[in-house]
CSV table of C-alpha atoms in Angstrom, one decimal:
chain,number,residue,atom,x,y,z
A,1,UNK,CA,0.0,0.0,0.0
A,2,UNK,CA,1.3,2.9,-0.9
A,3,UNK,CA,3.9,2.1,-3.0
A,4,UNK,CA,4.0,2.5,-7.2
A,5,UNK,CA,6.3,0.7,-9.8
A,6,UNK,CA,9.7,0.4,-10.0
A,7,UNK,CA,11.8,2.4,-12.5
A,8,UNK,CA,15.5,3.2,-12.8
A,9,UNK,CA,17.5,6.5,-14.0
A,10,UNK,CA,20.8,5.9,-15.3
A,11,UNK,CA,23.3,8.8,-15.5
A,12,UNK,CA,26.2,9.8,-17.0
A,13,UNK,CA,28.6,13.1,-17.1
A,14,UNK,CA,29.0,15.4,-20.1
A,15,UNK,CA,32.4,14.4,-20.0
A,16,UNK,CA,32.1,11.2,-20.6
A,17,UNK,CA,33.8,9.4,-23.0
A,18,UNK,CA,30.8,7.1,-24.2
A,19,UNK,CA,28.1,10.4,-23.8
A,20,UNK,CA,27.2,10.3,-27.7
A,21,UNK,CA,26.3,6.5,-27.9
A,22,UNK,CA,24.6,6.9,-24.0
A,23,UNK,CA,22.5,9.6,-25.6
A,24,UNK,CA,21.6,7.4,-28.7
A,25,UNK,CA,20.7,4.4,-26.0
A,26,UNK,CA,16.6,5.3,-26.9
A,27,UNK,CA,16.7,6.6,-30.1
A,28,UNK,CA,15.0,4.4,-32.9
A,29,UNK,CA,17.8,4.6,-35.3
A,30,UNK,CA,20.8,2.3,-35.0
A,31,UNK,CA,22.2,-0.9,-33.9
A,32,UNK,CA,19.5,-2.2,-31.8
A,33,UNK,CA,21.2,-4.4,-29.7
A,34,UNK,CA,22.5,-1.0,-27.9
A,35,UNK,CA,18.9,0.1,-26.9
A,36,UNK,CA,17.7,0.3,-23.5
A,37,UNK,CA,14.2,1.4,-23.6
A,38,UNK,CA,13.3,0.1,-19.6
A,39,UNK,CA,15.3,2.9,-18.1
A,40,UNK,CA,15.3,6.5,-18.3
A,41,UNK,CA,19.1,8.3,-18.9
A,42,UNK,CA,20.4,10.9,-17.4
A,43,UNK,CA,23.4,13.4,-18.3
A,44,UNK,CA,24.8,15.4,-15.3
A,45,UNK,CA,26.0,19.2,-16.8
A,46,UNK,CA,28.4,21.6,-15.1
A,47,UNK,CA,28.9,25.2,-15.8
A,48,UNK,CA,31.9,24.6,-17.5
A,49,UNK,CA,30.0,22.6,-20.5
A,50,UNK,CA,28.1,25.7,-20.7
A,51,UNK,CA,30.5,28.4,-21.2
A,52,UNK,CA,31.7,26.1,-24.0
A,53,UNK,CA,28.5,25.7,-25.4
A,54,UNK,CA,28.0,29.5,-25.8
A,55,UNK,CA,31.3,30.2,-27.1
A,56,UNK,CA,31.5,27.6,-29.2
A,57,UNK,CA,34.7,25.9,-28.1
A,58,UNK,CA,35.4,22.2,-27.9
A,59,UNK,CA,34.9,20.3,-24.8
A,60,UNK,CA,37.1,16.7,-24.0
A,61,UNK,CA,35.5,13.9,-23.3
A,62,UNK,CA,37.6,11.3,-21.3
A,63,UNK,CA,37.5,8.0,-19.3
A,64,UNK,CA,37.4,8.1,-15.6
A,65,UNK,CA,39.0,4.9,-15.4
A,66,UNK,CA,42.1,6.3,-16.6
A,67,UNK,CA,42.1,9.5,-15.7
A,68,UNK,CA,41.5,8.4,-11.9
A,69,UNK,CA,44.9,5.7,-12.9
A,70,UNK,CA,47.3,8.1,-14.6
A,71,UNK,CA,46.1,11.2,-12.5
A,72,UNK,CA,44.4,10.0,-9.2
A,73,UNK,CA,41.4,12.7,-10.2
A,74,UNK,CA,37.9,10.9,-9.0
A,75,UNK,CA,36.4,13.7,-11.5
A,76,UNK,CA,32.6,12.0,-10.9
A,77,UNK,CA,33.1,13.6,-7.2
A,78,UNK,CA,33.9,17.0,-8.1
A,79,UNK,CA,32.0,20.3,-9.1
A,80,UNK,CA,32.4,24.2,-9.3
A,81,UNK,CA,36.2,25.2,-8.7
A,82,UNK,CA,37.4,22.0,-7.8
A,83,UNK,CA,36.1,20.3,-11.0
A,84,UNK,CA,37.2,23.3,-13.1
A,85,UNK,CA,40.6,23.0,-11.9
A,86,UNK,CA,40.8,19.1,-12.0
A,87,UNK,CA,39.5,19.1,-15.6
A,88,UNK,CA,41.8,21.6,-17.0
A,89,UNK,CA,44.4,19.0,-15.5
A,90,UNK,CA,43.0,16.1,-17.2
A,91,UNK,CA,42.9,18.4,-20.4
A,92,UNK,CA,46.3,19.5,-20.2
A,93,UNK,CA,47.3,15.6,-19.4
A,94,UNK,CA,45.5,15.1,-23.1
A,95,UNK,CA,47.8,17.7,-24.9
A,96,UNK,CA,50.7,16.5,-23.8
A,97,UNK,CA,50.0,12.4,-24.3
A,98,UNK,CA,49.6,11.3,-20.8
A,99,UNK,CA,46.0,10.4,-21.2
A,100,UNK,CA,45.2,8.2,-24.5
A,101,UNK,CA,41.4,7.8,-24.0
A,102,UNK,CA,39.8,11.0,-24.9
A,103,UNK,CA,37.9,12.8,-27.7
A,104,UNK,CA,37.4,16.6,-29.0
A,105,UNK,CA,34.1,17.4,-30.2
A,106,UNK,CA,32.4,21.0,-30.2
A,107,UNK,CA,30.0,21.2,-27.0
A,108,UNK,CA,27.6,22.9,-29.0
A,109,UNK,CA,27.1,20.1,-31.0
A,110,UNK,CA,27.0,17.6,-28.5
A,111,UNK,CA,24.5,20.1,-26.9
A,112,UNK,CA,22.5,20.1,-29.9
A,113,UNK,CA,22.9,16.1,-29.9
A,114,UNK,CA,21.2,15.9,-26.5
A,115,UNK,CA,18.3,18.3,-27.5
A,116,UNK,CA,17.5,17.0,-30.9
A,117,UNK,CA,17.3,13.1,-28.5
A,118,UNK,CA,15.0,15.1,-26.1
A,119,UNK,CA,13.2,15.8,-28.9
A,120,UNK,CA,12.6,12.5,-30.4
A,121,UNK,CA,12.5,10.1,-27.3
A,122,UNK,CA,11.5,13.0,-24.6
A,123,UNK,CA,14.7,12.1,-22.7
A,124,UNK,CA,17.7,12.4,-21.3
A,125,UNK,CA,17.1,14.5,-18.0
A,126,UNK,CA,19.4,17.2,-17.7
A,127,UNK,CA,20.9,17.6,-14.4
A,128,UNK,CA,22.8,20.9,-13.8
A,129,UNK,CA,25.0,19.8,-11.4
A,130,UNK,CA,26.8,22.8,-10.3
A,131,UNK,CA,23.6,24.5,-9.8
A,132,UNK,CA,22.2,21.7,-7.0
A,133,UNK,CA,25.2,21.3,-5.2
A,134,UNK,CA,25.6,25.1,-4.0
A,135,UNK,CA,21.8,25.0,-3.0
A,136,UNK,CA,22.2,22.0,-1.5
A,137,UNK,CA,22.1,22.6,2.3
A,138,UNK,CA,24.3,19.5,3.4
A,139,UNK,CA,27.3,20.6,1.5
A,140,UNK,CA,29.0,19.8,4.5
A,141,UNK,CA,28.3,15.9,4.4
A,142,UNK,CA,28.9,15.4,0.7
A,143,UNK,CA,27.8,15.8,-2.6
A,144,UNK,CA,24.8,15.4,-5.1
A,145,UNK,CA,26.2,13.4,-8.2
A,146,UNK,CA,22.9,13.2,-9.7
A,147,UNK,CA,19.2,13.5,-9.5
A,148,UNK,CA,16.1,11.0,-9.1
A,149,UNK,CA,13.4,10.1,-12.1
A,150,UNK,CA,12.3,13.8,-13.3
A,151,UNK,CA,15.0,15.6,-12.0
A,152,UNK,CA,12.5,16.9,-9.3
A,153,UNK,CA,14.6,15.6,-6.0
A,154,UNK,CA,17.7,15.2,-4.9
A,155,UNK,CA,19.9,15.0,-2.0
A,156,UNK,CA,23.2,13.7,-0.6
A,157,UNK,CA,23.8,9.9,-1.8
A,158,UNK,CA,26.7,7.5,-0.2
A,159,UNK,CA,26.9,4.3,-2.4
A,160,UNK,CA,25.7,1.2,0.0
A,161,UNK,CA,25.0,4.3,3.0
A,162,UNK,CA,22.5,6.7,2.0
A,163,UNK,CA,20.4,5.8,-1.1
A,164,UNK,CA,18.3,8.7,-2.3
A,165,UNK,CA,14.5,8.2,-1.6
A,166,UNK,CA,11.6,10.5,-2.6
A,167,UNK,CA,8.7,11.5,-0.6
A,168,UNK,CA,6.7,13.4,-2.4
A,169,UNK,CA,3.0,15.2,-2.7
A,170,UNK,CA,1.3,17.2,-5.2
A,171,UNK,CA,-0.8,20.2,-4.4
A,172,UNK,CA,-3.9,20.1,-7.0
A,173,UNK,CA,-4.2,23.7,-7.6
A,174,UNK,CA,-7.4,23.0,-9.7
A,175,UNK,CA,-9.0,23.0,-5.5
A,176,UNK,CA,-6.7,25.3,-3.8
A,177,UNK,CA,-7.0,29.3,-3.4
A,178,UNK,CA,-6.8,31.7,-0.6
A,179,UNK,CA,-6.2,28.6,1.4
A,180,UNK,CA,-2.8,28.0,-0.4
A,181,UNK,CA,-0.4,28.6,2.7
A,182,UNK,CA,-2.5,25.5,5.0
A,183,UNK,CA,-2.3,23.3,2.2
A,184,UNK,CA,1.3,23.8,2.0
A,185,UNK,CA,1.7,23.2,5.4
A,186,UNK,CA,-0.6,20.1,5.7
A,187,UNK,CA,1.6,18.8,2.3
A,188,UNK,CA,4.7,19.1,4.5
A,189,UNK,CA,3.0,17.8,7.5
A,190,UNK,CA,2.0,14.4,5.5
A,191,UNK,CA,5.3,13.6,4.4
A,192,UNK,CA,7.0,14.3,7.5
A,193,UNK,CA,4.7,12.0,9.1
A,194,UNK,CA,5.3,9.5,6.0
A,195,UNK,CA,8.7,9.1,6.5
A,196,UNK,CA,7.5,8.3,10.3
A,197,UNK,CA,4.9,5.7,9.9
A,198,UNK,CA,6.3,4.2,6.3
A,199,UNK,CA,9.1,1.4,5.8
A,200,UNK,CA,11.7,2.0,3.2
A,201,UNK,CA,12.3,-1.3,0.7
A,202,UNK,CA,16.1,-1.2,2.0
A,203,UNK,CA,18.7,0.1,4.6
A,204,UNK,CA,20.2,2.4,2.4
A,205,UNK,CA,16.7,3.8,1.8
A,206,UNK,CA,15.8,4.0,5.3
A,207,UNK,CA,19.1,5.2,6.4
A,208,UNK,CA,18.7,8.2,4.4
A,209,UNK,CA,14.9,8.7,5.3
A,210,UNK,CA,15.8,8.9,8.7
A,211,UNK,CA,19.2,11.1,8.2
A,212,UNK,CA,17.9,13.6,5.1
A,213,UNK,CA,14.1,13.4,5.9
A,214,UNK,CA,14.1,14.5,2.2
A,215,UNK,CA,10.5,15.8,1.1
A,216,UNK,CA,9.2,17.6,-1.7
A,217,UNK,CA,5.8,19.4,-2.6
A,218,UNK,CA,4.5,19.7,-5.7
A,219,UNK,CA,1.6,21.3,-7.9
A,220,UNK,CA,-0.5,20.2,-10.2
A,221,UNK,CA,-3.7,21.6,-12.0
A,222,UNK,CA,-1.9,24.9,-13.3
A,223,UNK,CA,-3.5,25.2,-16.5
A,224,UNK,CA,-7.0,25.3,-14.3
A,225,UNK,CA,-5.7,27.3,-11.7
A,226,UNK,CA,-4.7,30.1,-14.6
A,227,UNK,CA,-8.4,29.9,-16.3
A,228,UNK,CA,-10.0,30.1,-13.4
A,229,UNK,CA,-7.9,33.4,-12.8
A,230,UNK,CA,-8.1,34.1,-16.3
A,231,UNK,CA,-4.9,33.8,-17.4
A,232,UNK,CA,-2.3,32.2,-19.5
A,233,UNK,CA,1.0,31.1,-19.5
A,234,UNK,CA,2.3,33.8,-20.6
A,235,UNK,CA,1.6,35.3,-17.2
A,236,UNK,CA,5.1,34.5,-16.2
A,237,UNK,CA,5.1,36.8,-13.0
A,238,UNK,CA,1.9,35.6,-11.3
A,239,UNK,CA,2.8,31.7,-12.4
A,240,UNK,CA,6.4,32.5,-10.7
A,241,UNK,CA,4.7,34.6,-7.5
A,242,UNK,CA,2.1,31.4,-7.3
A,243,UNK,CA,5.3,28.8,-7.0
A,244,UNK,CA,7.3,31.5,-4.8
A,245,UNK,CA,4.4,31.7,-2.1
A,246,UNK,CA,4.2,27.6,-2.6
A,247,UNK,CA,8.0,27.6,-1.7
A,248,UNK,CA,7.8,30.0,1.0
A,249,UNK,CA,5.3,28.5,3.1
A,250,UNK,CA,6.8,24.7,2.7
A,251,UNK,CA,9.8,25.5,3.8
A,252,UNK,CA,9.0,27.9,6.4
A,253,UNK,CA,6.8,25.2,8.1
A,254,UNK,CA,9.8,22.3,7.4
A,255,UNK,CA,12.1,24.6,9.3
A,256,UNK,CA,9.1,25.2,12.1
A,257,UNK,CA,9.1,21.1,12.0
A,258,UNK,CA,12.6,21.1,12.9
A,259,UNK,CA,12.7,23.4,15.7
């Protein structure tokens, strides 16, 4: 009771050297025995990637087995300065023949790769991964390397430890008006007392339930909740006021729950 299907997201970093064929794994086109249509994929982006992309400038794609041999980089664990600085390493490492596994290719194009796949298959998720782990607020007990189905949760993972688990609501706006703040706080209410009175499928899961408490409230029901108000989705300042008040009150009554 309580409990929906299973279903697995696989990720992998921009940087990585197999990225083109992982973002070909759902495509209809190709060798077929290199399909895996069960599983949704996942590419983790940095900042770095970015720049690239808008000037234009190649990025290197490399194996982490042998970068983590020749150079003792773990470049999966990094981000912001740290990865900036490791990867300009592992680049340099490629100019001068130390590293024999990489590739060039222009990260606009692979950029445009990954779109023209969302486009067709309605995957990968994008993860911006430089952009959760400076909001994340347990930066002191690790990292984020990626993010759950949807890319709508995420915390601190530990690999046998801490296995990321979701608990999660959805407020139908469809219902909801002046009322909006109680709901958010009876949202937050239910899955705190969820994680409580629920059983996790495995330790890892449950040891992160009880460590993270990790919880997140949803809407649904927008397009109602604009033609009831008479509006569209071009309204882009009440739509982002309606998810600012959503996000004020949720997390104002977590940090009320933790006092």
């Amino acid at each position: 009771m309580g409990r929906r299907a299973g279903a697995v997201t696989v990720s992998l970093d921009i940087w990585h050297l197999d990225i083109p064929e992982f973002l070909e794994c759902q495509t209809e086109s190709g060798d077929q025995r290199r399909k895996v249509y069960d599983l949704f994929p996942q590419i983790v982006i940095v900042d770095a990637f970015m720049r690239r992309v808008v000037a234009k400038q190649d990025w290197t794609l490399v194996d982490p087995y042998e970068v983590k041999q020749v150079l003792g980089i773990e470049l999966a664990e990094l981000w912001g300065d740290r990865f900036e600085i490791a990867y300009g390493e592992i680049e340099q490492a490629c100019d001068e023949g130390r590293l024999k596994l990489f590739n060039r290719i222009n990260a606009r194009e692979l950029f445009k790769m990954a779109m023209r796949t969302q486009v067709e298959t309605g995957l990968p998720y994008m993860s911006f991964k430089d952009t959760i782990n400076r909001a994340n607020p347990n930066q002191h007990e690790g990292y984020i390397p990626a993010t759950n189905l949807c890319t709508e949760s995420f915390s601190n993972v530990v690999p046998g430890q801490y296995s990321h688990t979701c608990n999660l609501v959805s407020l139908n706006l469809a219902n909801i008006g002046d009322d909006l703040p109680m709901h958010c706080e009876t949202s937050v209410r239910i899955l705190d007392n969820t994680i409580d009175l629920t059983h996790a499928p495995f330790q890892a899961s449950q040891n992160h339930n009880d460590r993270y408490r990790t919880i997140g409230v949803g809407a649904m029901g927008l397009a109602d909740w604009l033609a009831i108000r008479r509006l569209g989705y071009h309204h882009k300042e009440a739509i982002s006021e309606l998810f600012e008040t959503i996000g004020y009150h949720t997390t104002r009554y977590s940090m009320e729950l933790a006092q």
